[in-house]
Amino acid sequence: MNFEKYPFEKLNELLKDVVPNDKFELSALTIGEPKFETPQFIQDKLKETTPLLRKYPSTVGEVFLRESMINFVKNRFNVSLEINQIVPTFGTREVLFNFPQFALFDKKNPVIAFTNPFYQIYEGAAIASRAEVIHINLTKENNFKAMLSDEELKKCDLVVLNFPNNPTSASMDIDELGIWVKKALEFDFILINDECYSEIYFEEETKPASLLEASIKVGNTEFKNVLVMNSISKRSSAPGLRSGFIAGDATILKNYLQYRTYVGCASPVPLQEAAAVAWNDQNHVAEFRKIYKKNFEIAKEILGTDIPKATFYIWLEVKDELEFTKNLYKEKNIKVLPGSFLGRNGLGKGYVRIALVENEEKTRETLKRLKDFIDG
């Protein structure tokens, strides 16, 4: 198997001979990792439950964890799930990588489609599954919305969407997602939406819809062929807890759960305890949203960029993303991620991804530096 180098490895290679301006402190706007403390109540729960390390964790997850995730889905999306319609996962990276291998295992010539540019795990899963790839190209011309022709959809066994989107920060509304649900039923493919940024939104009236909501709206109340994935990493500033889930079609999940018993990636019980209190609480998430919204207001003030409906990314259009990245690092000691490292077939070219994951003070200082660089 020939896996592509990860984007951050490519970035290190791009910048290896660049000497940054040491007049400035390094500002890394590259990785989508919140730079805020995990809330104390989550940390306290983890500390209190360390004696449970003596127990082997179960693949299916403790009942209290599954119930907390079900409560989250109900409170956030007004979707009621049964216990057999959700499976806890060790974050979402592992499930995004191994679910396609499970789903495509018995296909003679498997075909997977996913958004482009993309989170590179999608491509890695396709390579590991020996699947043909159809890219769902997200461009300025289509407002970075997911579209495929019926002829392409007829070939698909599995489709992976990612809205709210990394890296473009685009969103799709419930009716747009509903069209995809109808296509999944019409052409009988499994449809997944990676919803890891669903909680980083800024206005209640435009908060992102879930594919589960869209499925119900178009009459697919049993979520046939439909699955979503989500995580507390972004919403709770707790990526180290590795708590995510896959939810939807109970028939698919029953077989996938059996497969997972062989994968061996069950979450330790203390991590499940801490994750459960995080999933059950919405107040701390609202506080993080205020920080991210303020960061985007600062970006709009300094750079003139629009505030997206969701995510903490700016997808900034530039003339030459590779030269921009190198010169920005050299002159201002700021690291950004070239968009071409996140796409294939030319997608992402002419863009850089900027992650606004720092506090207000550091965000303002860094974006002023960035603006000075742009103005030259």
PDB file of N, CA and C in Angstrom, residues 17 26 40 42 49 65 91 148 151 161-162 192 201 228-229 231:
ATOM      1  N   ASP A  17      14.193  24.331   5.026  1.00  0.00           N
ATOM      2  CA  ASP A  17      15.345  25.196   4.757  1.00  0.00           C
ATOM      3  C   ASP A  17      15.020  26.680   4.969  1.00  0.00           C
ATOM      4  N   LEU A  26       6.900  32.255  17.398  1.00  0.00           N
ATOM      5  CA  LEU A  26       6.214  31.375  16.449  1.00  0.00           C
ATOM      6  C   LEU A  26       4.712  31.350  16.723  1.00  0.00           C
ATOM      7  N   GLN A  40     -12.401  22.057  33.828  1.00  0.00           N
ATOM      8  CA  GLN A  40     -11.962  21.412  35.060  1.00  0.00           C
ATOM      9  C   GLN A  40     -12.865  20.264  35.475  1.00  0.00           C
ATOM     10  N   ILE A  42     -14.347  18.147  33.689  1.00  0.00           N
ATOM     11  CA  ILE A  42     -14.000  16.951  32.914  1.00  0.00           C
ATOM     12  C   ILE A  42     -12.712  16.342  33.467  1.00  0.00           C
ATOM     13  N   THR A  49     -11.836   8.786  38.717  1.00  0.00           N
ATOM     14  CA  THR A  49     -12.184   7.445  38.253  1.00  0.00           C
ATOM     15  C   THR A  49     -10.972   6.611  37.845  1.00  0.00           C
ATOM     16  N   LEU A  65     -21.973   5.864  29.024  1.00  0.00           N
ATOM     17  CA  LEU A  65     -21.383   6.642  27.935  1.00  0.00           C
ATOM     18  C   LEU A  65     -22.325   6.697  26.743  1.00  0.00           C
ATOM     19  N   GLY A  91     -12.385   8.246  19.569  1.00  0.00           N
ATOM     20  CA  GLY A  91     -12.336   9.394  18.681  1.00  0.00           C
ATOM     21  C   GLY A  91     -13.024   9.051  17.373  1.00  0.00           C
ATOM     22  N   LEU A 148     -22.505  15.373  -6.807  1.00  0.00           N
ATOM     23  CA  LEU A 148     -22.074  14.331  -7.738  1.00  0.00           C
ATOM     24  C   LEU A 148     -23.220  14.033  -8.690  1.00  0.00           C
ATOM     25  N   GLU A 151     -24.787   9.403 -12.437  1.00  0.00           N
ATOM     26  CA  GLU A 151     -23.924   8.384 -13.028  1.00  0.00           C
ATOM     27  C   GLU A 151     -22.784   8.018 -12.082  1.00  0.00           C
ATOM     28  N   LEU A 161     -19.266  12.413   3.436  1.00  0.00           N
ATOM     29  CA  LEU A 161     -19.363  13.871   3.434  1.00  0.00           C
ATOM     30  C   LEU A 161     -18.702  14.411   4.700  1.00  0.00           C
ATOM     31  N   ASN A 162     -18.446  15.698   4.722  1.00  0.00           N
ATOM     32  CA  ASN A 162     -17.845  16.331   5.889  1.00  0.00           C
ATOM     33  C   ASN A 162     -18.372  17.761   5.969  1.00  0.00           C
ATOM     34  N   ILE A 192     -22.233   8.605   4.881  1.00  0.00           N
ATOM     35  CA  ILE A 192     -21.724   9.055   6.176  1.00  0.00           C
ATOM     36  C   ILE A 192     -21.527  10.564   6.124  1.00  0.00           C
ATOM     37  N   TYR A 201     -20.293  26.587  16.073  1.00  0.00           N
ATOM     38  CA  TYR A 201     -21.118  27.484  15.261  1.00  0.00           C
ATOM     39  C   TYR A 201     -21.322  28.780  16.032  1.00  0.00           C
ATOM     40  N   VAL A 228     -23.791   8.952  10.933  1.00  0.00           N
ATOM     41  CA  VAL A 228     -23.036  10.161  11.245  1.00  0.00           C
ATOM     42  C   VAL A 228     -21.930   9.805  12.234  1.00  0.00           C
ATOM     43  N   MET A 229     -20.892  10.633  12.245  1.00  0.00           N
ATOM     44  CA  MET A 229     -19.822  10.510  13.233  1.00  0.00           C
ATOM     45  C   MET A 229     -19.639  11.862  13.897  1.00  0.00           C
ATOM     46  N   SER A 231     -17.586  13.902  17.619  1.00  0.00           N
ATOM     47  CA  SER A 231     -16.491  13.801  18.576  1.00  0.00           C
ATOM     48  C   SER A 231     -16.558  14.959  19.560  1.00  0.00           C
TER      49      SER A 231
END
